[in-house]
Coordinates of C-alpha atoms in Angstrom, one line a residue:
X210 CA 65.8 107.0 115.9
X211 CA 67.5 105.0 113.5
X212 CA 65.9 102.1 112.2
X213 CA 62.7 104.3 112.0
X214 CA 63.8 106.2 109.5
X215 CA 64.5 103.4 107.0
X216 CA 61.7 101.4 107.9
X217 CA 60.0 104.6 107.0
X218 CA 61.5 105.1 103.3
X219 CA 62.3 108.5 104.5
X220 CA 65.2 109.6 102.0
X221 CA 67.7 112.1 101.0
X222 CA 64.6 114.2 99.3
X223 CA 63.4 116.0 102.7
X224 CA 66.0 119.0 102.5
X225 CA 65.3 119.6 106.6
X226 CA 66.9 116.3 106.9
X227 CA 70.3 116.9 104.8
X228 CA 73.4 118.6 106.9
X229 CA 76.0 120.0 105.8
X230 CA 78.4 118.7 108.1
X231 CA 77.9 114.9 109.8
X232 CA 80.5 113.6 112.0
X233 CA 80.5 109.5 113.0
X234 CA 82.8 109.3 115.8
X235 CA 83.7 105.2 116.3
X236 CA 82.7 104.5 112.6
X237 CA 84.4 101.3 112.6
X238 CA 81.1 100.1 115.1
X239 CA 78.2 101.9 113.3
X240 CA 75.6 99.3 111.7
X241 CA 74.0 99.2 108.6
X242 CA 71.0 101.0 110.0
X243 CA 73.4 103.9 110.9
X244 CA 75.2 104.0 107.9
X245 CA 71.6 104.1 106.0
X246 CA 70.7 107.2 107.7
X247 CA 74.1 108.7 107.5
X248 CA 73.3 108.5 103.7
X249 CA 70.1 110.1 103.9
X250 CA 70.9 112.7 106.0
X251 CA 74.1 113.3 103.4
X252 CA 74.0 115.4 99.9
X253 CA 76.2 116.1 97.4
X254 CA 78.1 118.8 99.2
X255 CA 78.1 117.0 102.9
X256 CA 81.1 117.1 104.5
X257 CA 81.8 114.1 105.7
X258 CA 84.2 113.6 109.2
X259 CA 84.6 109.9 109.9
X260 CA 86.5 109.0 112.8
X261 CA 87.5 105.2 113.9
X262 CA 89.9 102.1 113.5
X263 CA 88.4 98.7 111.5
X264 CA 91.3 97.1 114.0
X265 CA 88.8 98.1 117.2
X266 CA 85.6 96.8 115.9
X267 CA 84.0 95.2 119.3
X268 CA 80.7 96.0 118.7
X269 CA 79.3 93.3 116.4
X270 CA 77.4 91.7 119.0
X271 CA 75.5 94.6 119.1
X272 CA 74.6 94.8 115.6
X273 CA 77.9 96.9 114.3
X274 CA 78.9 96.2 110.8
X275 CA 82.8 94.8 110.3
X276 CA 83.0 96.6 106.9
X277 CA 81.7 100.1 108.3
X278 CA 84.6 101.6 108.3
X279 CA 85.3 100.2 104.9
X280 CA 81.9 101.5 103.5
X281 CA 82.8 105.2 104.8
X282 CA 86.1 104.6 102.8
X283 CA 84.2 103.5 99.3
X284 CA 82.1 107.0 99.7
X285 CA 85.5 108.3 97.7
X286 CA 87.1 112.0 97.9
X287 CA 88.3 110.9 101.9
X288 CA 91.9 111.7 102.6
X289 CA 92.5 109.1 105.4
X290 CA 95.1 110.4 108.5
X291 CA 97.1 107.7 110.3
X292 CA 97.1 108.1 114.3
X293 CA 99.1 105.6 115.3
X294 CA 100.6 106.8 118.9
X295 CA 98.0 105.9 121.6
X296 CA 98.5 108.4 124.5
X297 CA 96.4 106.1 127.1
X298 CA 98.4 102.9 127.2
X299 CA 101.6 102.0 128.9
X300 CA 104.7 100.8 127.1
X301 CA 103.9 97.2 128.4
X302 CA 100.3 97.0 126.7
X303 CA 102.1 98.6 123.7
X304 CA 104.4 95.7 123.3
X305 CA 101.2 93.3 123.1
X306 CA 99.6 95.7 121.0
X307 CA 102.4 95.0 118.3
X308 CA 102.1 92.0 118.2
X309 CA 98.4 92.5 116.4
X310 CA 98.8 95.9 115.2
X311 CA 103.0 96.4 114.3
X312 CA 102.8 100.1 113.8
X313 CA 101.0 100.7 117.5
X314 CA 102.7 103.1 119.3
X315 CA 102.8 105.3 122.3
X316 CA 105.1 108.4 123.6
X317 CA 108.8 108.0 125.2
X318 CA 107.4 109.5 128.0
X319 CA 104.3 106.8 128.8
X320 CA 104.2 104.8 131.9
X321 CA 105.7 101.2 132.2
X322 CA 102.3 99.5 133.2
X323 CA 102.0 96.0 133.1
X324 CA 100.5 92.8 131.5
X325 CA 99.2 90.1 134.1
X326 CA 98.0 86.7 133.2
X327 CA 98.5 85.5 136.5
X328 CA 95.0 86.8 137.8
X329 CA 92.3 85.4 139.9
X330 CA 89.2 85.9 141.2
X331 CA 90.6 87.9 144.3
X332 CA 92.1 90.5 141.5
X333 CA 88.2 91.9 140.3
X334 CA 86.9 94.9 142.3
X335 CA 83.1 95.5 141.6
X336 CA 83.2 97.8 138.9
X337 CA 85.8 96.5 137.1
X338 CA 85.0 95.5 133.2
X339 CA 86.2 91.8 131.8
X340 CA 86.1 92.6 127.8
X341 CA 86.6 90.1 125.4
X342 CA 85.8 89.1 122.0
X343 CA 84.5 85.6 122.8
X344 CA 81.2 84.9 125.4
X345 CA 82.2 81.5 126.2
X346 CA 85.0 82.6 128.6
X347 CA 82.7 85.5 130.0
X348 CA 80.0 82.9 130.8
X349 CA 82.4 81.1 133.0
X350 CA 83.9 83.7 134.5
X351 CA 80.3 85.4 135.3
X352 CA 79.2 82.0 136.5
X353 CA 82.3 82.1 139.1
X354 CA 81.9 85.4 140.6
X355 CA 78.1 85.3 140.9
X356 CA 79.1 81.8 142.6
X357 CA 81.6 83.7 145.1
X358 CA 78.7 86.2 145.9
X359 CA 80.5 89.1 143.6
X360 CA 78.3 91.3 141.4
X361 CA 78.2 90.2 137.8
X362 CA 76.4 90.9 134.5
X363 CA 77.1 89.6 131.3
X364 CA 76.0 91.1 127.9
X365 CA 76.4 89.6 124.3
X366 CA 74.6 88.9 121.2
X367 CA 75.5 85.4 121.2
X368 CA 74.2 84.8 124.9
X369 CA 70.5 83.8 124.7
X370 CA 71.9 80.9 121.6

């Protein structure tokens, strides 16, 4: 659906193809593939909603560009909104989160939560997601609880090198 296009030369000439409204929710992850076809699917008078945060781009192992979100901004006539009050983490993972980010935020009236290092093996429940930006750790972690007889799959990029 999106490489297709491009590997087609299909362009911004087919007038079924041009909307007048496109909105890219997560922008920050969208590839150069699906940034091409956001340009051929724009015209002059598109009106362009691009939603996303170049600080939460996770997805380069699956082919997301780190300038994206950049590349939406070069389009010009954008007025850029600043959310910076996250409603979904706890006071406690706000702290850390200012320590990267300093202007992350969340409401007076959000939870205390908690930030544990001191986990183990015993602390993941099947279902549970392990998220981070390196594979190294993940292999060994994956190797462990496939070890212990506990579900586990892995996915990145950098993997099958």
């Amino acid at each position: 659906m999106i490489w297709l296009p491009y590997e087609l030369g299909i362009n911004a000439n087919i007038p079924w193809l041009q909307y007048d409204y496109i909105f890219v929710d997560e922008a920050q992850d969208s590839s150069l593939a699906q940034q091409n076809l956001i340009n051929i699917c724009s015209k002059r008078t598109t009106r362009l909603i691009i939603v996303g945060d170049s600080k939460q781009c996770i997805n380069s192992w699956a082919g997301s560009d780190e300038e994206a979100f950049n590349n939406f901004r070069k389009k010009g006539n954008m007025k850029e909104f600043v959310l910076s009050t996250s409603y979904r983490c706890s006071r406690k993972i706000a702290e850390l989160a200012k320590t990267y980010v300093p202007d992350f935020n969340v409401p007076e009236w959000a939870s205390e939560g908690e930030v544990n290092y001191d986990v183990s093996l015993d602390n993941i429940r099947p279902g549970d997601m392990v998220l981070c930006r390196l594979t190294s750790p993940l292999v060994d972690l994956h190797l462990r609880l496939i070890s212990n007889k506990l579900p586990s799959k892995i996915k990145g990029l950098e993997l099958g090198e």
